[in-house]
Amino acid sequence: MPTLDQSLTLPCGARLPHRFALAPLTNLQSNQDGSLHQDELRWLERRAGHFGLVSTCAASVSEDGRAWPGQLGIHHDGLIPGLERLATALRRTGSVAIVQIHHGGDKAERSASKISTVDREGVRGASEADLERVVGDFVAAARRAERAGFDGVELHGANGYLFTQFLAPEDNPRTDAYGGDRAGRARLLREALRAVRAATAPGFAVGVRLSPVDVWSQRGLVLADGVQVARWMAEDGADFVHLSLKDAAGPAPFEDTGVVVARAVRDALPPEVPVISAGGVWTRADAARAAAAGADIVAIGKAAIVHPDWPEASRAAGFAPLRPPWDPDHLRRVDVGPDFVDYLMRFPGLVAGGAVARA
């Protein structure tokens, strides 16, 4: 049985030196036009070489899909030079480097043009022409990532953004081909994944991040649907399926079956398509639990903020992860930029002290 410290080769041929991934983390460190800022580069470069798979934060595929200030962009060709700098810096460390490509849907910033599944206050229901354009935007973004030199992309189908809004029954009352049953609600994501796979080279990794079940609130995402969507992702050419969970080794929070989510997905997929599981991993023991629960790759989120070398540091006898609240001075020392620190301060109990001004 492989261990998390052993290499893994994705179906596309990309080889991870080990099975720890840096989770894609919102950090607000890019320039306001979406171009790469030095803080974003430093943040990721500091962690590359330690994690086998390194993902950017969610990068916007279109102007009207941008969800927060300082979001990394991949929505026009003028952004490619910065993306090239980032890809070069990450890949030369030996990590597999991917861009998470993203559309905010009704969580986007621009109220005049943002879209949702149906008309709601401040947003309009997406027409089929809108959805065709969205698929095209994801394809164009993936091509830019490939041109910039990244090893792959991850379609962001989790955490309440556009694809999740279509997948979740509570958010998608459409009665056309993009709503209704499980197949209709998954149609947009499937079309985007198939189009991205067809538009990029066979050796370019194309994965997807899913919220396979309800985690923080009940939107109708049940495990049976999540498992089937993951199965469709593999059928449509996904090189990995990344599960966004509260507990990487846990059961569905709002279901009484006790079935472990990662295990259910792992058992449903072909053996060559790895499952990445994220959520609540702080120690090697947590990672081992996730692996035993079905994860082939374990994604590290909050612990990687304060421990940029977590895969090595966590091996040490007596390793005790730095739990919140975190000292802002420590965050600066590990290349967490001031805008990221300010963002973390929005979450009660994460950071001690006051806001940090940008130099």
XYZ file of C-alpha atoms in Angstrom:
359
model
C 0.000 0.000 0.000
C 1.605 3.334 -1.036
C 2.317 5.896 1.662
C 1.744 9.627 1.445
C 5.511 10.143 1.119
C 5.641 8.102 -2.079
C 5.298 9.530 -5.574
C 2.085 9.423 -7.579
C 1.531 9.755 -11.317
C -1.677 11.334 -12.579
C -3.478 9.815 -15.594
C -2.087 12.623 -17.784
C 1.461 11.589 -16.852
C 2.326 14.396 -14.424
C 4.305 12.962 -11.525
C 3.941 14.227 -7.951
C 7.069 13.621 -5.842
C 4.827 12.828 -2.863
C 1.145 13.024 -1.947
C 0.803 16.244 0.024
C -0.853 19.177 -1.752
C -1.070 22.854 -0.916
C -4.785 23.613 -0.869
C -5.976 26.543 -3.019
C -6.397 29.362 -0.516
C -8.115 32.700 -1.041
C -5.553 35.346 -0.100
C -6.353 38.685 -1.857
C -2.676 39.250 -2.701
C -2.951 39.966 -6.436
C -3.193 43.388 -8.031
C -6.642 44.878 -8.474
C -6.583 44.140 -12.223
C -5.924 40.455 -11.495
C -2.256 40.565 -12.423
C 0.355 38.842 -10.302
C 1.668 40.781 -7.305
C 4.998 39.994 -5.713
C 3.225 39.021 -2.460
C 1.292 36.285 -4.283
C 4.490 35.049 -5.894
C 6.382 34.988 -2.599
C 3.525 33.204 -0.805
C 3.396 30.342 -3.309
C 7.116 30.153 -4.039
C 7.866 29.757 -0.311
C 5.685 26.615 -0.224
C 6.613 25.144 -3.587
C 9.203 22.400 -3.366
C 7.745 21.324 -0.043
C 4.319 20.310 -1.356
C 4.111 17.818 -4.198
C 1.140 19.600 -5.747
C 0.836 23.387 -5.480
C -2.327 25.207 -6.491
C -2.932 28.895 -6.902
C -5.918 30.504 -5.272
C -9.110 30.622 -7.329
C -8.254 32.575 -10.496
C -11.068 34.360 -12.317
C -11.951 33.164 -15.815
C -13.908 36.339 -16.615
C -14.293 39.897 -15.377
C -17.916 39.321 -14.421
C -16.984 36.190 -12.487
C -14.467 37.851 -10.154
C -15.545 37.323 -6.554
C -13.272 39.515 -4.403
C -10.736 42.347 -4.603
C -7.175 41.201 -5.176
C -8.240 37.985 -6.868
C -5.705 36.433 -9.218
C -6.914 36.649 -12.807
C -6.547 34.442 -15.845
C -9.296 36.107 -17.879
C -7.275 37.854 -20.600
C -3.988 37.433 -22.421
C -2.440 40.510 -20.804
C -2.188 38.518 -17.568
C -0.024 35.787 -19.108
C 3.406 37.385 -18.400
C 2.754 37.354 -14.647
C 1.368 33.833 -14.846
C 4.513 32.758 -16.702
C 6.663 34.165 -13.894
C 4.591 32.260 -11.364
C 4.618 28.971 -13.289
C 8.372 29.160 -13.805
C 9.026 29.865 -10.133
C 6.835 26.995 -8.949
C 7.869 24.338 -11.451
C 11.593 24.828 -10.954
C 11.162 23.636 -7.355
C 9.948 20.219 -8.534
C 6.320 20.695 -7.498
C 3.468 20.074 -9.919
C 1.919 23.534 -10.360
C -1.732 24.111 -11.257
C -4.129 27.040 -11.516
C -7.552 26.766 -9.921
C -9.935 28.334 -12.456
C -13.088 29.907 -11.082
C -16.310 31.811 -11.695
C -18.134 33.287 -8.713
C -21.661 33.066 -10.130
C -23.969 35.008 -7.836
C -21.035 35.565 -5.453
C -19.277 37.698 -8.056
C -18.516 41.347 -7.307
C -20.164 42.988 -10.309
C -23.883 43.146 -9.568
C -24.738 44.568 -12.969
C -23.489 41.540 -14.874
C -23.178 38.648 -12.456
C -25.244 35.575 -13.176
C -27.063 32.947 -11.176
C -29.095 29.853 -11.878
C -32.314 31.913 -11.969
C -33.308 35.547 -11.464
C -32.715 36.687 -7.904
C -32.321 40.083 -6.257
C -29.248 41.733 -7.752
C -28.493 38.938 -10.235
C -30.058 37.523 -13.360
C -30.664 33.962 -14.351
C -28.106 32.751 -16.861
C -29.329 32.167 -20.390
C -28.022 29.265 -22.436
C -25.917 31.817 -24.328
C -24.430 32.945 -20.993
C -23.603 29.357 -20.114
C -22.002 28.736 -23.488
C -19.863 31.815 -22.896
C -18.911 30.579 -19.406
C -17.735 27.267 -20.829
C -15.704 29.203 -23.395
C -14.187 31.321 -20.632
C -13.033 28.212 -18.779
C -11.512 26.839 -21.970
C -9.692 30.108 -22.678
C -8.413 30.247 -19.095
C -7.086 26.693 -19.286
C -5.305 27.472 -22.533
C -3.696 30.522 -20.930
C -2.516 28.377 -18.017
C -0.995 25.928 -20.487
C 0.666 28.725 -22.466
C 2.069 30.181 -19.234
C 3.764 26.881 -18.428
C 1.593 25.429 -15.664
C 1.216 21.674 -15.352
C -2.562 21.815 -15.222
C -5.769 23.404 -13.974
C -8.434 22.600 -11.422
C -12.017 23.609 -12.208
C -13.500 25.082 -9.034
C -16.778 23.253 -8.575
C -16.950 23.685 -4.798
C -17.722 26.087 -1.960
C -20.854 27.732 -3.274
C -19.515 29.286 -6.482
C -21.044 28.983 -9.963
C -20.782 25.240 -10.545
C -21.938 24.468 -7.004
C -24.896 26.782 -7.484
C -25.959 24.613 -10.414
C -25.255 21.345 -8.578
C -27.156 22.261 -5.395
C -30.931 21.606 -5.560
C -31.707 24.460 -3.155
C -29.918 26.928 -5.449
C -31.017 25.550 -8.800
C -34.767 25.513 -9.466
C -34.268 25.641 -13.264
C -36.585 23.535 -15.370
C -34.482 23.490 -18.549
C -31.600 21.159 -19.438
C -29.406 22.747 -16.729
C -31.718 22.003 -13.810
C -34.048 19.406 -12.453
C -32.490 16.019 -11.868
C -28.899 15.187 -10.967
C -27.845 14.961 -14.618
C -29.303 18.360 -15.463
C -27.712 20.069 -12.489
C -24.315 18.571 -13.368
C -24.549 19.436 -17.050
C -22.729 22.794 -16.923
C -19.772 21.404 -14.995
C -19.576 18.367 -17.280
C -19.639 20.543 -20.397
C -16.878 22.746 -19.018
C -14.671 19.849 -17.974
C -15.056 18.035 -21.297
C -14.356 21.233 -23.234
C -11.234 22.034 -21.196
C -9.973 18.472 -21.564
C -10.489 18.583 -25.339
C -8.790 21.986 -25.689
C -5.563 21.150 -23.836
C -2.715 18.722 -24.432
C -3.027 15.123 -23.189
C -0.152 15.689 -20.758
C -1.787 18.749 -19.212
C -3.588 17.911 -15.951
C -7.287 18.757 -15.728
C -8.889 18.196 -12.341
C -11.951 19.373 -10.500
C -12.727 20.447 -6.952
C -16.125 19.445 -5.616
C -18.271 20.014 -2.579
C -19.616 16.454 -2.648
C -21.926 16.993 0.342
C -23.368 19.832 2.392
C -20.741 20.934 4.906
C -21.496 24.386 6.336
C -25.139 24.800 5.328
C -27.817 22.638 3.784
C -28.166 23.263 0.061
C -29.302 19.760 -0.889
C -25.852 18.371 -1.755
C -26.175 14.744 -0.682
C -23.534 12.049 -0.802
C -25.278 9.922 -3.431
C -25.262 12.886 -5.818
C -21.679 13.805 -4.935
C -20.462 10.292 -5.658
C -22.209 10.214 -9.029
C -20.875 13.643 -10.007
C -17.358 12.506 -9.095
C -17.872 9.384 -11.225
C -18.960 11.567 -14.157
C -15.880 13.753 -13.682
C -13.647 10.706 -14.111
C -15.628 9.581 -17.157
C -15.247 13.064 -18.668
C -11.458 13.013 -18.345
C -10.603 14.394 -14.901
C -7.059 13.586 -13.783
C -8.094 13.968 -10.133
C -11.129 14.752 -8.008
C -10.526 17.109 -5.096
C -13.013 17.009 -2.211
C -13.600 20.187 -0.206
C -14.661 18.998 3.245
C -14.706 20.140 6.845
C -13.096 16.853 7.900
C -10.973 15.123 5.256
C -11.662 11.758 6.897
C -15.221 12.316 8.047
C -18.802 11.390 7.149
C -21.351 13.681 5.520
C -22.240 16.217 8.266
C -25.989 16.386 7.589
C -26.544 12.708 6.811
C -27.045 9.932 9.346
C -25.471 7.079 7.390
C -21.984 7.451 8.883
C -20.505 6.729 5.448
C -17.082 8.352 5.054
C -17.217 10.772 2.125
C -13.694 10.221 0.775
C -14.097 6.445 0.945
C -17.413 6.536 -0.928
C -15.866 8.650 -3.698
C -12.656 6.613 -3.821
C -14.601 3.380 -4.222
C -16.644 4.871 -7.072
C -13.707 6.024 -9.207
C -11.275 4.111 -11.410
C -8.115 3.308 -9.420
C -5.936 5.491 -11.646
C -7.936 8.678 -10.862
C -6.749 9.927 -7.456
C -8.926 11.485 -4.802
C -7.617 14.573 -3.020
C -9.216 15.260 0.340
C -9.005 18.544 2.247
C -10.324 19.616 5.609
C -8.969 19.841 9.140
C -5.540 18.314 8.525
C -2.983 19.684 10.994
C -0.725 16.735 11.827
C 0.662 13.593 10.226
C -1.883 11.630 12.239
C -4.680 13.685 10.648
C -3.181 13.018 7.212
C -2.944 9.291 7.931
C -6.622 9.277 8.922
C -7.503 10.944 5.621
C -5.452 8.409 3.670
C -7.070 5.516 5.528
C -10.443 7.079 4.721
C -9.770 6.965 0.980
C -7.611 9.973 0.084
C -4.759 9.316 -2.341
C -3.503 12.885 -1.878
C -4.031 15.016 1.235
C -4.436 18.790 0.864
C -3.150 21.050 3.639
C -4.834 24.415 4.141
C -4.565 26.410 7.368
C -1.535 24.470 8.622
C 0.318 25.407 5.418
C -0.239 29.102 6.123
C 1.943 28.968 9.227
C 4.133 25.995 8.220
C 5.326 26.504 4.620
C 7.447 23.355 4.952
C 4.680 21.302 6.558
C 5.432 18.009 4.739
C 8.946 17.955 6.220
C 8.249 19.725 9.514
C 5.355 17.421 10.375
C 7.669 14.385 10.301
C 9.638 15.602 13.321
C 9.045 13.863 16.621
C 6.936 16.070 18.837
C 5.782 18.310 15.978
C 3.082 20.608 17.341
C 1.374 22.740 14.697
C 0.897 26.420 15.407
C -2.810 26.731 16.136
C -4.676 30.050 16.019
C -4.559 32.771 17.080
C -1.439 33.414 15.019
C 1.144 36.107 15.661
C 1.224 38.560 12.702
C 5.016 38.706 12.988
C 5.222 34.963 12.408
C 2.922 35.289 9.410
C 5.234 37.926 7.906
C 8.244 35.657 8.453
C 6.619 32.878 6.431
C 5.708 35.190 3.527
C 2.061 35.776 4.301
C 1.569 39.222 2.812
C -0.235 42.085 4.549
C -3.392 41.804 2.451
C -3.609 38.117 3.283
C -3.118 38.894 6.980
C -5.895 41.476 6.818
C -8.141 38.910 5.162
C -7.372 36.310 7.845
C -8.288 38.896 10.481
C -11.871 38.799 9.213
C -12.203 35.350 10.765
C -12.572 35.527 14.546
C -9.711 33.973 16.436
C -7.303 33.345 13.543
C -4.894 36.278 14.020
C -3.887 38.132 17.158
C -3.529 41.905 17.141
C -4.473 44.628 14.675
C -4.472 44.958 10.895
C -1.192 45.071 8.998
C -0.636 47.948 6.544
C 0.832 47.260 3.125
C 4.387 48.496 2.712
